[in-house]
Every structure is written in structure tokens, then in C-alpha cells.
mmCIF file of C-alpha atoms in Angstrom:
data_model
loop_
_atom_site.group_PDB
_atom_site.id
_atom_site.type_symbol
_atom_site.label_atom_id
_atom_site.label_comp_id
_atom_site.label_asym_id
_atom_site.label_seq_id
_atom_site.Cartn_x
_atom_site.Cartn_y
_atom_site.Cartn_z
ATOM 1 C CA MET N 1 -129.149 -100.488 -6.593
ATOM 2 C CA SER N 2 -127.491 -102.937 -4.276
ATOM 3 C CA GLN N 3 -124.223 -101.363 -5.083
ATOM 4 C CA GLN N 4 -125.542 -97.761 -4.576
ATOM 5 C CA THR N 5 -126.983 -98.728 -0.962
ATOM 6 C CA LEU N 6 -123.406 -100.352 0.031
ATOM 7 C CA THR N 7 -121.482 -97.531 -1.442
ATOM 8 C CA PRO N 8 -122.688 -94.834 0.942
ATOM 9 C CA ALA N 9 -122.600 -97.374 3.887
ATOM 10 C CA ARG N 10 -118.803 -97.933 3.268
ATOM 11 C CA LYS N 11 -117.773 -94.577 2.788
ATOM 12 C CA PRO N 12 -118.930 -93.094 6.379
ATOM 13 C CA HIS N 13 -117.468 -96.244 7.665
ATOM 14 C CA ALA N 14 -114.027 -95.758 5.920
ATOM 15 C CA TRP N 15 -114.051 -92.009 7.134
ATOM 16 C CA THR N 16 -114.757 -93.202 10.287
ATOM 17 C CA GLN N 17 -111.772 -95.507 10.352
ATOM 18 C CA ARG N 18 -109.303 -92.888 9.026
ATOM 19 C CA LEU N 19 -110.268 -90.289 11.503
ATOM 20 C CA ARG N 20 -109.840 -92.860 14.302
ATOM 21 C CA ALA N 21 -106.237 -93.600 12.686
ATOM 22 C CA LEU N 22 -105.367 -89.951 12.725
ATOM 23 C CA LEU N 23 -106.499 -89.440 16.096
ATOM 24 C CA VAL N 24 -104.616 -92.548 17.481
ATOM 25 C CA ALA N 25 -101.447 -91.149 15.610
ATOM 26 C CA ALA N 26 -102.004 -87.681 16.941
ATOM 27 C CA LEU N 27 -102.213 -89.068 20.366
ATOM 28 C CA LEU N 28 -99.113 -91.294 19.907
ATOM 29 C CA SER N 29 -97.144 -88.304 18.620
ATOM 30 C CA PHE N 30 -97.910 -86.390 21.610
ATOM 31 C CA SER N 31 -97.648 -89.064 24.355
ATOM 32 C CA ALA N 32 -94.052 -89.978 22.887
ATOM 33 C CA GLY N 33 -92.897 -86.298 23.425
ATOM 34 C CA ALA N 34 -94.281 -86.433 26.833
ATOM 35 C CA ILE N 35 -92.500 -89.572 28.191
ATOM 36 C CA ALA N 36 -89.137 -88.423 27.050
ATOM 37 C CA ASP N 37 -88.828 -84.825 27.101
ATOM 38 C CA PRO N 38 -85.475 -83.009 27.642
ATOM 39 C CA ALA N 39 -87.217 -80.622 29.560
ATOM 40 C CA ILE N 40 -88.328 -83.124 32.143
ATOM 41 C CA ALA N 41 -84.953 -84.708 32.213
ATOM 42 C CA ASN N 42 -83.648 -81.012 32.963
ATOM 43 C CA GLN N 43 -86.019 -80.534 35.703
ATOM 44 C CA ILE N 44 -84.981 -83.881 37.222
ATOM 45 C CA LEU N 45 -81.114 -82.908 36.970
ATOM 46 C CA GLN N 46 -82.162 -79.743 38.933
ATOM 47 C CA ALA N 47 -83.813 -81.924 41.622
ATOM 48 C CA VAL N 48 -80.447 -83.942 41.623
ATOM 49 C CA ARG N 49 -78.435 -80.912 42.199
ATOM 50 C CA TYR N 50 -80.894 -79.849 45.130
ATOM 51 C CA ASP N 51 -80.630 -83.462 46.735
ATOM 52 C CA ARG N 52 -76.940 -83.018 46.592
ATOM 53 C CA GLN N 53 -76.790 -79.642 48.264
ATOM 54 C CA VAL N 54 -78.914 -80.814 50.956
ATOM 55 C CA LEU N 55 -76.471 -84.001 51.404
ATOM 56 C CA ASP N 56 -73.706 -81.775 51.547
ATOM 57 C CA MET N 57 -75.194 -79.543 54.159
ATOM 58 C CA ASP N 58 -76.070 -82.695 56.398
ATOM 59 C CA LEU N 59 -72.635 -84.255 55.813
ATOM 60 C CA GLN N 60 -71.127 -80.819 57.072
ATOM 61 C CA ILE N 61 -73.209 -80.635 60.137
ATOM 62 C CA ALA N 62 -72.483 -84.376 60.849
ATOM 63 C CA LYS N 63 -68.738 -83.654 60.484
ATOM 64 C CA ILE N 64 -68.875 -80.855 63.042
ATOM 65 C CA HIS N 65 -70.623 -83.084 65.511
ATOM 66 C CA VAL N 66 -67.765 -85.440 65.052
ATOM 67 C CA GLN N 67 -65.343 -83.151 65.632
ATOM 68 C CA ASN N 68 -66.973 -81.682 68.564
ATOM 69 C CA GLY N 69 -67.401 -85.336 70.251
ATOM 70 C CA ASN N 70 -71.246 -85.241 69.877
ATOM 71 C CA VAL N 71 -71.465 -88.798 68.422
ATOM 72 C CA ALA N 72 -75.186 -88.872 68.844
ATOM 73 C CA GLN N 73 -75.851 -85.680 66.879
ATOM 74 C CA ALA N 74 -73.447 -87.171 64.341
ATOM 75 C CA ARG N 75 -75.448 -90.342 64.169
ATOM 76 C CA LEU N 76 -78.589 -88.279 63.599
ATOM 77 C CA TYR N 77 -76.860 -86.358 60.867
ATOM 78 C CA TYR N 78 -75.486 -89.352 59.085
ATOM 79 C CA THR N 79 -78.882 -90.736 59.199
ATOM 80 C CA ARG N 80 -80.298 -87.881 57.657
ATOM 81 C CA ALA N 81 -77.381 -87.792 55.049
ATOM 82 C CA HIS N 82 -78.251 -91.350 54.398
ATOM 83 C CA MET N 83 -81.825 -90.501 53.767
ATOM 84 C CA ASP N 84 -80.663 -87.767 51.424
ATOM 85 C CA ALA N 85 -78.553 -90.126 49.253
ATOM 86 C CA THR N 86 -81.638 -92.392 49.141
ATOM 87 C CA MET N 87 -83.573 -89.230 47.565
ATOM 88 C CA LEU N 88 -80.634 -88.710 45.341
ATOM 89 C CA SER N 89 -80.651 -92.305 44.084
ATOM 90 C CA VAL N 90 -84.214 -92.032 43.161
ATOM 91 C CA GLN N 91 -83.838 -88.964 41.325
ATOM 92 C CA LEU N 92 -80.971 -90.265 39.597
ATOM 93 C CA ALA N 93 -83.144 -93.466 38.451
ATOM 94 C CA LYS N 94 -85.637 -90.863 37.244
ATOM 95 C CA LEU N 95 -83.104 -89.066 35.165
ATOM 96 C CA GLN N 96 -81.582 -92.460 33.666
ATOM 97 C CA GLN N 97 -84.897 -93.394 32.316
ATOM 98 C CA GLN N 98 -85.474 -90.404 30.897
ATOM 99 C CA ASN N 99 -82.182 -90.294 29.366
ATOM 100 C CA LEU N 100 -82.873 -94.008 28.073
ATOM 101 C CA ASP N 101 -86.058 -93.044 26.767
ATOM 102 C CA SER N 102 -84.786 -90.016 24.780
ATOM 103 C CA LEU N 103 -81.929 -92.206 23.359
ATOM 104 C CA ASN N 104 -84.760 -94.907 22.360
ATOM 105 C CA ARG N 105 -86.934 -92.293 20.991
ATOM 106 C CA GLY N 106 -84.355 -90.395 19.000
ATOM 107 C CA LEU N 107 -84.867 -87.231 20.969
ATOM 108 C CA TYR N 108 -81.200 -85.880 20.720
ATOM 109 C CA SER N 109 -79.177 -84.059 18.390
ATOM 110 C CA ASN N 110 -75.905 -85.897 19.081
ATOM 111 C CA ARG N 111 -76.522 -89.676 19.700
ATOM 112 C CA THR N 112 -72.892 -90.293 20.805
ATOM 113 C CA ALA N 113 -73.452 -87.445 23.470
ATOM 114 C CA MET N 114 -77.000 -89.072 24.418
ATOM 115 C CA GLU N 115 -75.404 -92.750 24.868
ATOM 116 C CA LEU N 116 -72.615 -91.076 26.903
ATOM 117 C CA ALA N 117 -75.267 -89.520 28.954
ATOM 118 C CA VAL N 118 -76.897 -92.629 29.571
ATOM 119 C CA SER N 119 -73.751 -94.273 30.468
ATOM 120 C CA LYS N 120 -72.382 -91.712 32.842
ATOM 121 C CA GLY N 121 -76.390 -91.660 34.303
ATOM 122 C CA GLN N 122 -75.978 -95.463 35.207
ATOM 123 C CA MET N 123 -72.377 -94.951 36.561
ATOM 124 C CA ALA N 124 -73.697 -92.144 38.790
ATOM 125 C CA LYS N 125 -76.798 -94.193 40.134
ATOM 126 C CA LEU N 126 -74.431 -96.824 41.139
ATOM 127 C CA GLN N 127 -71.946 -94.395 42.722
ATOM 128 C CA SER N 128 -74.781 -92.953 44.815
ATOM 129 C CA GLN N 129 -75.704 -96.440 46.018
ATOM 130 C CA TYR N 130 -71.937 -96.840 47.289
ATOM 131 C CA ILE N 131 -72.600 -93.177 48.922
ATOM 132 C CA GLU N 132 -76.068 -94.788 50.464
ATOM 133 C CA MET N 133 -74.115 -97.825 51.862
ATOM 134 C CA ASP N 134 -71.140 -95.579 53.168
ATOM 135 C CA LEU N 135 -73.547 -93.424 54.952
ATOM 136 C CA ALA N 136 -75.719 -96.457 56.385
ATOM 137 C CA ILE N 137 -72.506 -97.628 57.985
ATOM 138 C CA LEU N 138 -71.596 -94.012 59.325
ATOM 139 C CA SER N 139 -74.854 -93.656 60.620
ATOM 140 C CA GLN N 140 -73.837 -96.415 63.007
ATOM 141 C CA LEU N 141 -70.366 -95.628 63.432
ATOM 142 C CA PRO N 142 -69.984 -91.942 63.147
ATOM 143 C CA THR N 143 -66.308 -91.728 64.292
ATOM 144 C CA SER N 144 -64.906 -94.379 61.936
ATOM 145 C CA MET N 145 -62.090 -92.553 59.639
ATOM 146 C CA GLU N 146 -61.819 -95.648 57.507
ATOM 147 C CA HIS N 147 -65.703 -94.957 56.315
ATOM 148 C CA ARG N 148 -65.469 -91.244 56.208
ATOM 149 C CA VAL N 149 -62.334 -91.625 53.850
ATOM 150 C CA LYS N 150 -64.316 -94.093 51.833
ATOM 151 C CA LEU N 151 -67.253 -91.774 51.665
ATOM 152 C CA ASP N 152 -65.111 -88.583 50.618
ATOM 153 C CA MET N 153 -63.888 -90.716 48.000
ATOM 154 C CA ASP N 154 -66.949 -92.194 46.685
ATOM 155 C CA LEU N 155 -68.295 -88.477 46.714
ATOM 156 C CA LEU N 156 -65.264 -87.270 44.588
ATOM 157 C CA MET N 157 -65.982 -89.946 42.280
ATOM 158 C CA PHE N 158 -69.760 -89.261 42.209
ATOM 159 C CA ASN N 159 -68.923 -85.416 41.406
ATOM 160 C CA MET N 160 -66.777 -86.190 38.347
ATOM 161 C CA THR N 161 -69.301 -88.760 36.909
ATOM 162 C CA MET N 162 -72.154 -86.158 37.443
ATOM 163 C CA GLN N 163 -70.052 -83.450 35.588
ATOM 164 C CA GLN N 164 -69.512 -85.821 32.810
ATOM 165 C CA LEU N 165 -73.163 -86.638 32.825
ATOM 166 C CA GLU N 166 -74.251 -82.902 32.740
ATOM 167 C CA GLN N 167 -71.659 -82.300 29.943
ATOM 168 C CA ALA N 168 -73.012 -85.296 27.852
ATOM 169 C CA MET N 169 -76.606 -84.131 28.530
ATOM 170 C CA ARG N 170 -75.744 -80.419 27.010
ATOM 171 C CA ASP N 171 -73.816 -82.014 24.252
ATOM 172 C CA ALA N 172 -77.007 -84.358 23.297
#
């Protein structure tokens, strides 16, 4: 009789534990996809592209003001471009985290390409910080030809890295 009394008590408890385990497993499988989602990485990449366009626009306006001798306006637009570059760096950090998370979770079809995307993402983030430093200086010294040339070189390197990053993400 004691065995019959214990058996029904065990079955619902064991069944509840199994149900809880299944629910936790289901939640974990959905949360893993929410953390490292290639669609989110692509959305962030779009934000990076947009931030880059805004940066380019502010840089063009700053250059026009330098050419016309409007130093105060050039400072203003180099300062704006510096803020744009900061936003670009923030977006690149988010993109880097998504790509790294995708690599760690195995959410890719080509591991080599995903590893390259992570590597190029790190490089692009570093290069965006160089651009930020260039713009911090130009916001104070907008007529400095040396720093404008350095900025142009850093932007060129950044563009090449971003092309490689985007290609690696497509291949991954």
C-alpha cells in the first residue's frame, strides 16, 4: 500500500520536472537565436552604412568651409563629423558583438568566412577609432593639411576593410 501511495506522487512530480526541462530547453533555443541573429547583424550593418553616409556629408561640408576660409564653420562640421564617427564606432562594436556571437554559436554556413568577418570587424572598429582621433584634432585645427591627409588615408583604409567585412559576412 505504501508503494501505491508513493508511485502516484512520484509520477506527477517527475512529469512536472520533465515539462519544466522541456520548457527551459525551448526558451534557451529561442533566446540563443535572438542573441546571435544574422538578420540583426545585417540591420546593424545598414546602420553602419547610414552613419558613414552622414559622416561623409559632414566631411564634405567641412571641406567646403575650409576652402572658403570659414574656419569657425569648418570646426563646427568637423565636430559634427567627430560625433558621426563616434556613432559609427558604436555601431561597429555592436556588429562585432553579433558576428562574434554568431561564430561562437555556430550560426554560419562557412566558418572561415565568419572568422574573417570577426577579424575584419575588429579591424574596422579600430580604424573607426583612428578616424575619431583625426576628427577630434581637425575640430580644433580644421586647416591642418597634415591631419586632413591623415584622415583621408584612414578613411581609405576603413573603406577597404568595410568592403572585406561585408564580403565575409555575405560568405558566412
